[in-house]
Short mmCIF file of C-alpha atoms in Angstrom, two decimals:
data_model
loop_
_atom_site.label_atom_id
_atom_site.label_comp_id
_atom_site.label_asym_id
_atom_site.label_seq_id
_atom_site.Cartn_x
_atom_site.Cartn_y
_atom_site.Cartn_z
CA UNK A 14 120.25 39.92 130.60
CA UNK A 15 117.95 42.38 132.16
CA UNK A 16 119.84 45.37 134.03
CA UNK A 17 117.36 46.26 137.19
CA UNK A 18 117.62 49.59 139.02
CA UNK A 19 115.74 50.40 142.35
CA UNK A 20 115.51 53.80 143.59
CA UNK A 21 114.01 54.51 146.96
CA UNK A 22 114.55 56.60 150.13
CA UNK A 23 117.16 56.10 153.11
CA UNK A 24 115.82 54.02 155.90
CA UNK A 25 114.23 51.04 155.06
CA UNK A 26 115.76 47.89 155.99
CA UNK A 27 118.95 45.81 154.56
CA UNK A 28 115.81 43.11 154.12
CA UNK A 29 113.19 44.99 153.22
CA UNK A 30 115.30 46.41 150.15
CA UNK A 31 116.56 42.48 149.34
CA UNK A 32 112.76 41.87 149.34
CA UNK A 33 112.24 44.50 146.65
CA UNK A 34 114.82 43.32 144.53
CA UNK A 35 113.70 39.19 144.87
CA UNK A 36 110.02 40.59 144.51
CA UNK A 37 111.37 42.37 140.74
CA UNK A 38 113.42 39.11 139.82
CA UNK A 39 110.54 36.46 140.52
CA UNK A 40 108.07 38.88 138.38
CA UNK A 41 111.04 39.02 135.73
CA UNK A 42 111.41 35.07 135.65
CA UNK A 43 107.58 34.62 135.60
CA UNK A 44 106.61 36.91 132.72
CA UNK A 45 109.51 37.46 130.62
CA UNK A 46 111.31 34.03 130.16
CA UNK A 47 114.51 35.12 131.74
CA UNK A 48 116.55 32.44 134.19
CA UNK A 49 117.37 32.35 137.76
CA UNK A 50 121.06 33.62 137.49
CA UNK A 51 120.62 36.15 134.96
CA UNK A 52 120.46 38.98 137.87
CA UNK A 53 121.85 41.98 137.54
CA UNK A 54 120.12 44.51 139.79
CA UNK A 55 121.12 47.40 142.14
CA UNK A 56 119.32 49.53 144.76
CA UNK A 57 120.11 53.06 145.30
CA UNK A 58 119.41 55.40 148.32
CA UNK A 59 117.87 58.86 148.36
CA UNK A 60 117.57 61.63 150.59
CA UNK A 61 114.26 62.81 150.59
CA UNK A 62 115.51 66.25 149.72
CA UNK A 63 116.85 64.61 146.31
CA UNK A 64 113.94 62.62 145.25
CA UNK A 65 111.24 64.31 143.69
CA UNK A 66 107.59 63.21 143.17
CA UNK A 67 104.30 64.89 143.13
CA UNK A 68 102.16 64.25 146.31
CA UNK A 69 99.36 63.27 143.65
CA UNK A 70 99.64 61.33 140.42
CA UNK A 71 96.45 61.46 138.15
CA UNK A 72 94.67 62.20 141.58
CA UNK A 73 96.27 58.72 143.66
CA UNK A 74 98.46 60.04 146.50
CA UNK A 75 101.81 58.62 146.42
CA UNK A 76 103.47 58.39 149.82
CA UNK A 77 106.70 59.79 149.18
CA UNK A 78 109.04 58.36 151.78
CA UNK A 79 107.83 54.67 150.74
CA UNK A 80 108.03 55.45 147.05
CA UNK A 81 109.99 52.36 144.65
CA UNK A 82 110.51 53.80 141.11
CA UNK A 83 111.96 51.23 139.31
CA UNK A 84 114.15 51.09 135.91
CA UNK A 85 114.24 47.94 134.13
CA UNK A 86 116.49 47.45 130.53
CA UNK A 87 115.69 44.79 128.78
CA UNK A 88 115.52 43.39 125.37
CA UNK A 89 112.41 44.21 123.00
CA UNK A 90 109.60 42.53 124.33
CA UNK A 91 106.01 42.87 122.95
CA UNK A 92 103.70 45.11 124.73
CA UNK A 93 101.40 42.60 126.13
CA UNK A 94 104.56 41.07 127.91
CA UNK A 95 105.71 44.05 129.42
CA UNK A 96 102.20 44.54 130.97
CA UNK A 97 102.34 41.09 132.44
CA UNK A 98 105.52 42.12 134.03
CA UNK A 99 104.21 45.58 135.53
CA UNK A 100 101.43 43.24 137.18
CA UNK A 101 103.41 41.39 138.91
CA UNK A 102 106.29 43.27 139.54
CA UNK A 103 103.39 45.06 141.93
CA UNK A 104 101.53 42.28 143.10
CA UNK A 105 104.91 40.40 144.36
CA UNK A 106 106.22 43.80 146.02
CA UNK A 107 102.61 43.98 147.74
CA UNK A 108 103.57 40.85 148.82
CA UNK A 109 106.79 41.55 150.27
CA UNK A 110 108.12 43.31 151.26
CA UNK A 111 104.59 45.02 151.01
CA UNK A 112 104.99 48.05 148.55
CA UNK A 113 101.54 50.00 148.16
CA UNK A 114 100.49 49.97 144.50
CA UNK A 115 100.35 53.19 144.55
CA UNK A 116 103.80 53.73 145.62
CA UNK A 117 105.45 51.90 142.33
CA UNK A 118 106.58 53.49 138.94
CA UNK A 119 107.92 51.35 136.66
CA UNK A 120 110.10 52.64 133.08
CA UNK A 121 111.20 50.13 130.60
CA UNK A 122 114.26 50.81 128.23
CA UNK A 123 114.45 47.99 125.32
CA UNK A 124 117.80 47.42 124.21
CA UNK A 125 118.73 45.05 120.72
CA UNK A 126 119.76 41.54 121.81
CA UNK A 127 123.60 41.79 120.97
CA UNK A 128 123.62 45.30 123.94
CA UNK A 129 125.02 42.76 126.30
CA UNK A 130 128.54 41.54 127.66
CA UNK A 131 128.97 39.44 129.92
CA UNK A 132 131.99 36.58 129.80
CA UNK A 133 129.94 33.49 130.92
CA UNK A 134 127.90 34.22 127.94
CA UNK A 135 131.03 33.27 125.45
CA UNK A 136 130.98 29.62 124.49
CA UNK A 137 131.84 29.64 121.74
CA UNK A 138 133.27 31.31 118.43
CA UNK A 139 129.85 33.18 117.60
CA UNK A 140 130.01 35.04 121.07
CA UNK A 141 126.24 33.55 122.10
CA UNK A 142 125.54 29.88 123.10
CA UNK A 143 122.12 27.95 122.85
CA UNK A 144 121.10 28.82 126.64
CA UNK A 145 121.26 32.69 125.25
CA UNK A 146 119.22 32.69 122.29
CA UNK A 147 116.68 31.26 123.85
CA UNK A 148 116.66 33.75 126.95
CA UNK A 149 116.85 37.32 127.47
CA UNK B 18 128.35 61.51 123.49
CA UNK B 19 129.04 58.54 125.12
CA UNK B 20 127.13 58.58 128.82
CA UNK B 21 129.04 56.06 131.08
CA UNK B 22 127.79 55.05 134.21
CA UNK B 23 130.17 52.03 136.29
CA UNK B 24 129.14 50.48 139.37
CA UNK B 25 130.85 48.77 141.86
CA UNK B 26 130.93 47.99 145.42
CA UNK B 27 132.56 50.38 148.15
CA UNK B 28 135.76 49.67 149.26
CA UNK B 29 138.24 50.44 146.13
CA UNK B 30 140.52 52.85 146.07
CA UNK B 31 140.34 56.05 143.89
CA UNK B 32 143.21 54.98 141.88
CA UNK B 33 141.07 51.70 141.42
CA UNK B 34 137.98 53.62 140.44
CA UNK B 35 139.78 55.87 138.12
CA UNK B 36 141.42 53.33 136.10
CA UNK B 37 138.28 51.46 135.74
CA UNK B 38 136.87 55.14 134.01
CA UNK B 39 140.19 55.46 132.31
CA UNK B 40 140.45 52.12 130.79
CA UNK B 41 136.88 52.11 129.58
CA UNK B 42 137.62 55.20 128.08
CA UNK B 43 140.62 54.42 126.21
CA UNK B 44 138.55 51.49 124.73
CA UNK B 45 135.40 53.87 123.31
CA UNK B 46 138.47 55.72 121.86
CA UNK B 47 140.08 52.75 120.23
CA UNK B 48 136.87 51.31 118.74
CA UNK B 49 133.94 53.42 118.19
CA UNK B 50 135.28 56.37 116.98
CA UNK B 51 134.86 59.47 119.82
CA UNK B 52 137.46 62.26 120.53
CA UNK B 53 139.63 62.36 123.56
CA UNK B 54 137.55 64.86 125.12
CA UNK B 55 134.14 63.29 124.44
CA UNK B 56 134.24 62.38 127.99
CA UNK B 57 131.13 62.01 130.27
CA UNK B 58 131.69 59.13 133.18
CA UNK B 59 130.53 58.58 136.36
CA UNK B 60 131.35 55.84 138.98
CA UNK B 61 128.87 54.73 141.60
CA UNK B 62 129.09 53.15 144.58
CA UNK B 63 126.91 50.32 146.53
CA UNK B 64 127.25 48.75 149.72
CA UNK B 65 126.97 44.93 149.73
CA UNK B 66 123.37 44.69 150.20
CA UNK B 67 122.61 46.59 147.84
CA UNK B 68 124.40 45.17 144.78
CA UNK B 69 122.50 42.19 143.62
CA UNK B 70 123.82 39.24 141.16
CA UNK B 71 124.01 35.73 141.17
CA UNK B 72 127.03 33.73 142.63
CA UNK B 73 127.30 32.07 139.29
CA UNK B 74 126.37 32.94 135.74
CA UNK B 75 126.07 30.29 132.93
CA UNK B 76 128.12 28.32 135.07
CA UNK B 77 131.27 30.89 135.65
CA UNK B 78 131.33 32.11 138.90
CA UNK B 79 131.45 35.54 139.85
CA UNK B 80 133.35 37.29 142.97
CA UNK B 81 130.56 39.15 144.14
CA UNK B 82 133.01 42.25 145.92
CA UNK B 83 134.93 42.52 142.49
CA UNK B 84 132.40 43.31 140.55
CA UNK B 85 132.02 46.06 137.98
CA UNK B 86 128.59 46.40 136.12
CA UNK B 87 128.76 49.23 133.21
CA UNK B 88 126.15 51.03 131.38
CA UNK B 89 127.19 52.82 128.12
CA UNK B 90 124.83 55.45 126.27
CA UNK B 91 125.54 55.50 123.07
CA UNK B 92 124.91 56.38 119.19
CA UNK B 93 123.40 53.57 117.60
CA UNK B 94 126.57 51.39 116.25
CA UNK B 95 126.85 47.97 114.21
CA UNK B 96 126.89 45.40 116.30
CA UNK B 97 130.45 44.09 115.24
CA UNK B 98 131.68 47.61 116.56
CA UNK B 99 130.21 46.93 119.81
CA UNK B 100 131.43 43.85 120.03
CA UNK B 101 135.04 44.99 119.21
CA UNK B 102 133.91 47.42 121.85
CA UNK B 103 133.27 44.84 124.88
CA UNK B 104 136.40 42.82 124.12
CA UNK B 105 138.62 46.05 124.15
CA UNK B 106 136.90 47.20 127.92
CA UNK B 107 137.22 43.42 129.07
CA UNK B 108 141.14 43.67 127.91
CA UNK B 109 141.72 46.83 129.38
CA UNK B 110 140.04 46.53 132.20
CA UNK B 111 142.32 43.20 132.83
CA UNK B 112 145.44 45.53 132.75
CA UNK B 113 144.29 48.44 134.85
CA UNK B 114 143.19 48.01 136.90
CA UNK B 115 143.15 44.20 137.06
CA UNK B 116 139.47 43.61 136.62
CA UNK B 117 139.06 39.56 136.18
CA UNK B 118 136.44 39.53 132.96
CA UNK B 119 134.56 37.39 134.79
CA UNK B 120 133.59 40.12 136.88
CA UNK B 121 132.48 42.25 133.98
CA UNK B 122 128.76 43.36 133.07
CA UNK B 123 128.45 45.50 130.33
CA UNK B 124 125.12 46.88 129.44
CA UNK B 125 124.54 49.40 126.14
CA UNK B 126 121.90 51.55 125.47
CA UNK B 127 121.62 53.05 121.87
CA UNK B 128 120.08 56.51 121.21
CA UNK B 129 120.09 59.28 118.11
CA UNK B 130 122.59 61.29 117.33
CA UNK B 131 119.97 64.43 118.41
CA UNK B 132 119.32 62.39 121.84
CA UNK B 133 122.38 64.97 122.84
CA UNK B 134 123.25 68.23 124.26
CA UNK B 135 126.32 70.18 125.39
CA UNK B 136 127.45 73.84 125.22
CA UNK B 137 130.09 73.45 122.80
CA UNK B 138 128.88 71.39 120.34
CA UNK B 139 126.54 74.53 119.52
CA UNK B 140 128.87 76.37 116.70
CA UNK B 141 126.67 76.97 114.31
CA UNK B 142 123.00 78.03 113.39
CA UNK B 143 122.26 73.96 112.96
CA UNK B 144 123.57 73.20 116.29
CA UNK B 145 125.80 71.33 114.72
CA UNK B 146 130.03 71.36 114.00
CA UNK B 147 131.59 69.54 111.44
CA UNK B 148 133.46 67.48 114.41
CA UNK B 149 130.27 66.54 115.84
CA UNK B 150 129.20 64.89 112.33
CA UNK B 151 132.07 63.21 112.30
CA UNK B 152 132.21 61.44 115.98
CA UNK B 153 129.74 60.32 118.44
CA UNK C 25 105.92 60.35 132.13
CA UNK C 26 110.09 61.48 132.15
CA UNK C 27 111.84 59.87 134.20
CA UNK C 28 114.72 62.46 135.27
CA UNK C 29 118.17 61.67 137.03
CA UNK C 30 120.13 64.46 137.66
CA UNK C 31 123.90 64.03 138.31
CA UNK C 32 126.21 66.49 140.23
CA UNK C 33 128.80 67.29 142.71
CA UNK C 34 128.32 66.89 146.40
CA UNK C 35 128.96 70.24 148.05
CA UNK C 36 125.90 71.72 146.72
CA UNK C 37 122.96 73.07 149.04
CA UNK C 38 119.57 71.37 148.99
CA UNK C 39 118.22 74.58 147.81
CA UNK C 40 120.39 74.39 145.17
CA UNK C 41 119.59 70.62 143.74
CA UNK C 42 115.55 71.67 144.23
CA UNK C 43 115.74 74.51 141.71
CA UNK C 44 117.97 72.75 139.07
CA UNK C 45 114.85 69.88 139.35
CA UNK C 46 112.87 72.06 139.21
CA UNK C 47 113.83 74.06 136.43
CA UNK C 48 113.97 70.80 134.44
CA UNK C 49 110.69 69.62 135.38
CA UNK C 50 109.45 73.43 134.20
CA UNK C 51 111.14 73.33 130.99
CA UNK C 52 109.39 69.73 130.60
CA UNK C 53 106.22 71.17 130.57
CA UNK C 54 106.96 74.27 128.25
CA UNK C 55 108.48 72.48 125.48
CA UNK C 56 107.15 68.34 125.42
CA UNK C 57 103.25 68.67 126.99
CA UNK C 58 103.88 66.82 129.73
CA UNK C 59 101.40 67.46 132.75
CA UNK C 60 102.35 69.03 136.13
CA UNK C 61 101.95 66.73 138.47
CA UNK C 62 103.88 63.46 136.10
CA UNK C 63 107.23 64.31 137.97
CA UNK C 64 109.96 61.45 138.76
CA UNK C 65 112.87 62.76 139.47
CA UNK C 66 116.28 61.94 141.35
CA UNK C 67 119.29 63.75 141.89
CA UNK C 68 122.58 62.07 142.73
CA UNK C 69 125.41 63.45 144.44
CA UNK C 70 129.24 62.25 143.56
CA UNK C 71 132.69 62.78 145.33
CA UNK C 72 134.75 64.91 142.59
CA UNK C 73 136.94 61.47 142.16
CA UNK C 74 133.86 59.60 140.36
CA UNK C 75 132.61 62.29 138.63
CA UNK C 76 135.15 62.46 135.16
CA UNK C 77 134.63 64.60 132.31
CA UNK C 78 137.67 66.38 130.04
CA UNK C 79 138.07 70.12 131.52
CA UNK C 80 137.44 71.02 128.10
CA UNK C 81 134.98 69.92 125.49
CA UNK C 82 135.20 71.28 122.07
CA UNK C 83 137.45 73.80 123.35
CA UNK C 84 135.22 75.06 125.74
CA UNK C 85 136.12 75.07 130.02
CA UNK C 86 134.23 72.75 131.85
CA UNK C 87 134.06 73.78 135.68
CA UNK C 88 134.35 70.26 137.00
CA UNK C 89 132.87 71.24 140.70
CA UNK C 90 129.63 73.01 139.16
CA UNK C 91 128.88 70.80 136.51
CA UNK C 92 125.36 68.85 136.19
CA UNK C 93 124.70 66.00 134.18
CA UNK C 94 120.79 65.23 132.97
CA UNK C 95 119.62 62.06 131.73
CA UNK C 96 115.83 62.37 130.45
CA UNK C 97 113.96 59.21 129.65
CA UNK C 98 111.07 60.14 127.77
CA UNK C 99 108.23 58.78 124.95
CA UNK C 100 109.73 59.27 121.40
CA UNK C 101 109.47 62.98 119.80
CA UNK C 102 110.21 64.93 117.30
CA UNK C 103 113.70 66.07 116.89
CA UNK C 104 112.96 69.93 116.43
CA UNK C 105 111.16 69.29 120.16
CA UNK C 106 114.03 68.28 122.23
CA UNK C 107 116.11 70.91 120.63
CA UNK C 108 113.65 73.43 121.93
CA UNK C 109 113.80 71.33 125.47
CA UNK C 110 117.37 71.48 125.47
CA UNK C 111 117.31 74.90 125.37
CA UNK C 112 114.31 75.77 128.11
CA UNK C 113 117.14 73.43 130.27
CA UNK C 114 119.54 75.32 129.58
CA UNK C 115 118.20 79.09 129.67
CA UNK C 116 116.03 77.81 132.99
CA UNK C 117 119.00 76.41 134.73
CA UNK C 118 120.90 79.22 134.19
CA UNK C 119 118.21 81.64 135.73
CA UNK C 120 117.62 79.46 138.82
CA UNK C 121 119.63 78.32 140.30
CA UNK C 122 122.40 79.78 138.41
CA UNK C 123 124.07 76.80 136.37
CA UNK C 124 126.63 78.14 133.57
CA UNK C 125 125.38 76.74 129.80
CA UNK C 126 129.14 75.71 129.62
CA UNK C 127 128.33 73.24 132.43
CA UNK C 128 125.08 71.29 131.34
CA UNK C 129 125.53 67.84 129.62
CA UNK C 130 122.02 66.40 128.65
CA UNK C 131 121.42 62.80 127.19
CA UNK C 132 117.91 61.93 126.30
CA UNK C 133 116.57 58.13 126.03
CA UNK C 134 113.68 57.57 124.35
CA UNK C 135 111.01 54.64 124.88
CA UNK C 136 107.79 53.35 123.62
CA UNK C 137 104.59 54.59 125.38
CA UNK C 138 104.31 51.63 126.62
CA UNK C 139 107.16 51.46 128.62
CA UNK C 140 105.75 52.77 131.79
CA UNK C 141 103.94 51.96 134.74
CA UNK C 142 102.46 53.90 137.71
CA UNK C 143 99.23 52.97 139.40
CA UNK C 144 97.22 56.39 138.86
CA UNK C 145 97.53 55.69 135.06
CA UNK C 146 95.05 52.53 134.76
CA UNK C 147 91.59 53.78 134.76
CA UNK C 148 90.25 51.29 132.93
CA UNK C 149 90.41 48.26 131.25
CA UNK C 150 92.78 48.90 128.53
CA UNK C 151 95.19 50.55 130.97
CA UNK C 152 94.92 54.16 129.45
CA UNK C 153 92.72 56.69 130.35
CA UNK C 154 92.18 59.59 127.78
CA UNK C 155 94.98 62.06 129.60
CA UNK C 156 97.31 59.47 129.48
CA UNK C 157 96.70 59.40 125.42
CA UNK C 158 96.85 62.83 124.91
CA UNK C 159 100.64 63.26 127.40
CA UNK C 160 103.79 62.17 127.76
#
């Protein structure tokens, strides 16, 4: 049950923010083993005056109006699997809706397993069913 | 030092948004141990577009416009306690302000006991009161 | 590479939300080694009705209107550290731009080093260049 947060500045598109947030789930399903439904993802809207960046990051200019930083919690995941999800989180946004590399930042909080509520999870007595132990 | 953070779609009232705050409240008070005025909460607000789950989740379905996804910083806690904790939010949230649980999302993030800071817990050379040892 | 969300009032002048990131960002850099130019940070602006804390905590007056909320997701560190960042916050915040002590409330998150992403970062191969391994 990942919980996805998407910050980036006021005036793109109702679709071009959609296409962040399907861009994030696909790389999600691919790469960490989650399913389709388990989506829980919002996209917030800054002034520029109240998101701050350096122009330059390790000496790669970051365009600061088309910036995406990105907050993903998530269960504990091994390290390899969190880099396949950091690939393509980027390659699907350069996809569409078309996010420069250089314009992503990605930070990953890992939460323990039992950090989640949600009612459709409680089948039975226990509080978790099959589908959930095997998923995030 | 609970940090709560609720989201939910624009269009409630304040008296809605406040009892959502209040009732979650009330439950961190009735099951994991924090003082009245341990009290750090903020509500945020999305337009449709920008609030992103699935119509359905294992199967229950979920009124999109209804919807109230939490995120609750916390002191590491057994996980019966948090679970104690989720059913007392779901139940109060239910009374007031008449939050269906299936529209409940409850995320928790767990963090030391130094991961905090506030004026007045400072009342002594160790930055630390005998209240403070004793609650979150 | 913090990730910084700063939460406060609206009502405040731009001016005035620059220096309080900024004085974060500078007490970052005295008191964890981060570098200058590994800066992400947002500030959020609430409506006094979803903004809820006690007017008192521990017996000390909150001012509700003035108040500023910092959540700091950073790499693991020593306790003794953030105690010393806490208090570059506090004393910076108070110089510029003029925040009362009695009004910060700082949560930290900590996360593995590899939790992060951002394109400048992967220099080579192993996705680490030798600045990233000696900073934040």
């Amino acid at each position: 049950m990942p919980f996805v947060n998407i910050y980036l500045h006021v005036g793109t598109t109702p679709e071009f923010r959609s296409a962040v947030a399907d861009s994030i789930h696909q790389a999600m399903l691919d790469t960490i083993d989650i399913v389709p439904d388990d989506r829980f993802e919002l996209v917030h809207e800054y002034q520029p005056e109240n998101f701050h960046q350096d122009p330059a990051f390790f000496g790669i200019e970051r365009s600061n109006e088309r910036s995406v930083f990105i907050q993903l919690v998530i269960n504990a995941r091994p390290a390899e699997q969190k880099q396949n999800l950091y690939r393509r989180i980027v390659e699907n946004l350069a996809s569409a809706p078309g996010v420069r590399k250089e314009d992503v930042f990605i930070g990953v909080v890992e939460v323990a397993r039992e950090n989640w509520w949600a009612y459709a999870r409680i089948v039975d007595d226990t509080g978790v069913d099959a589908r959930a132990a095997q998923t995030s």
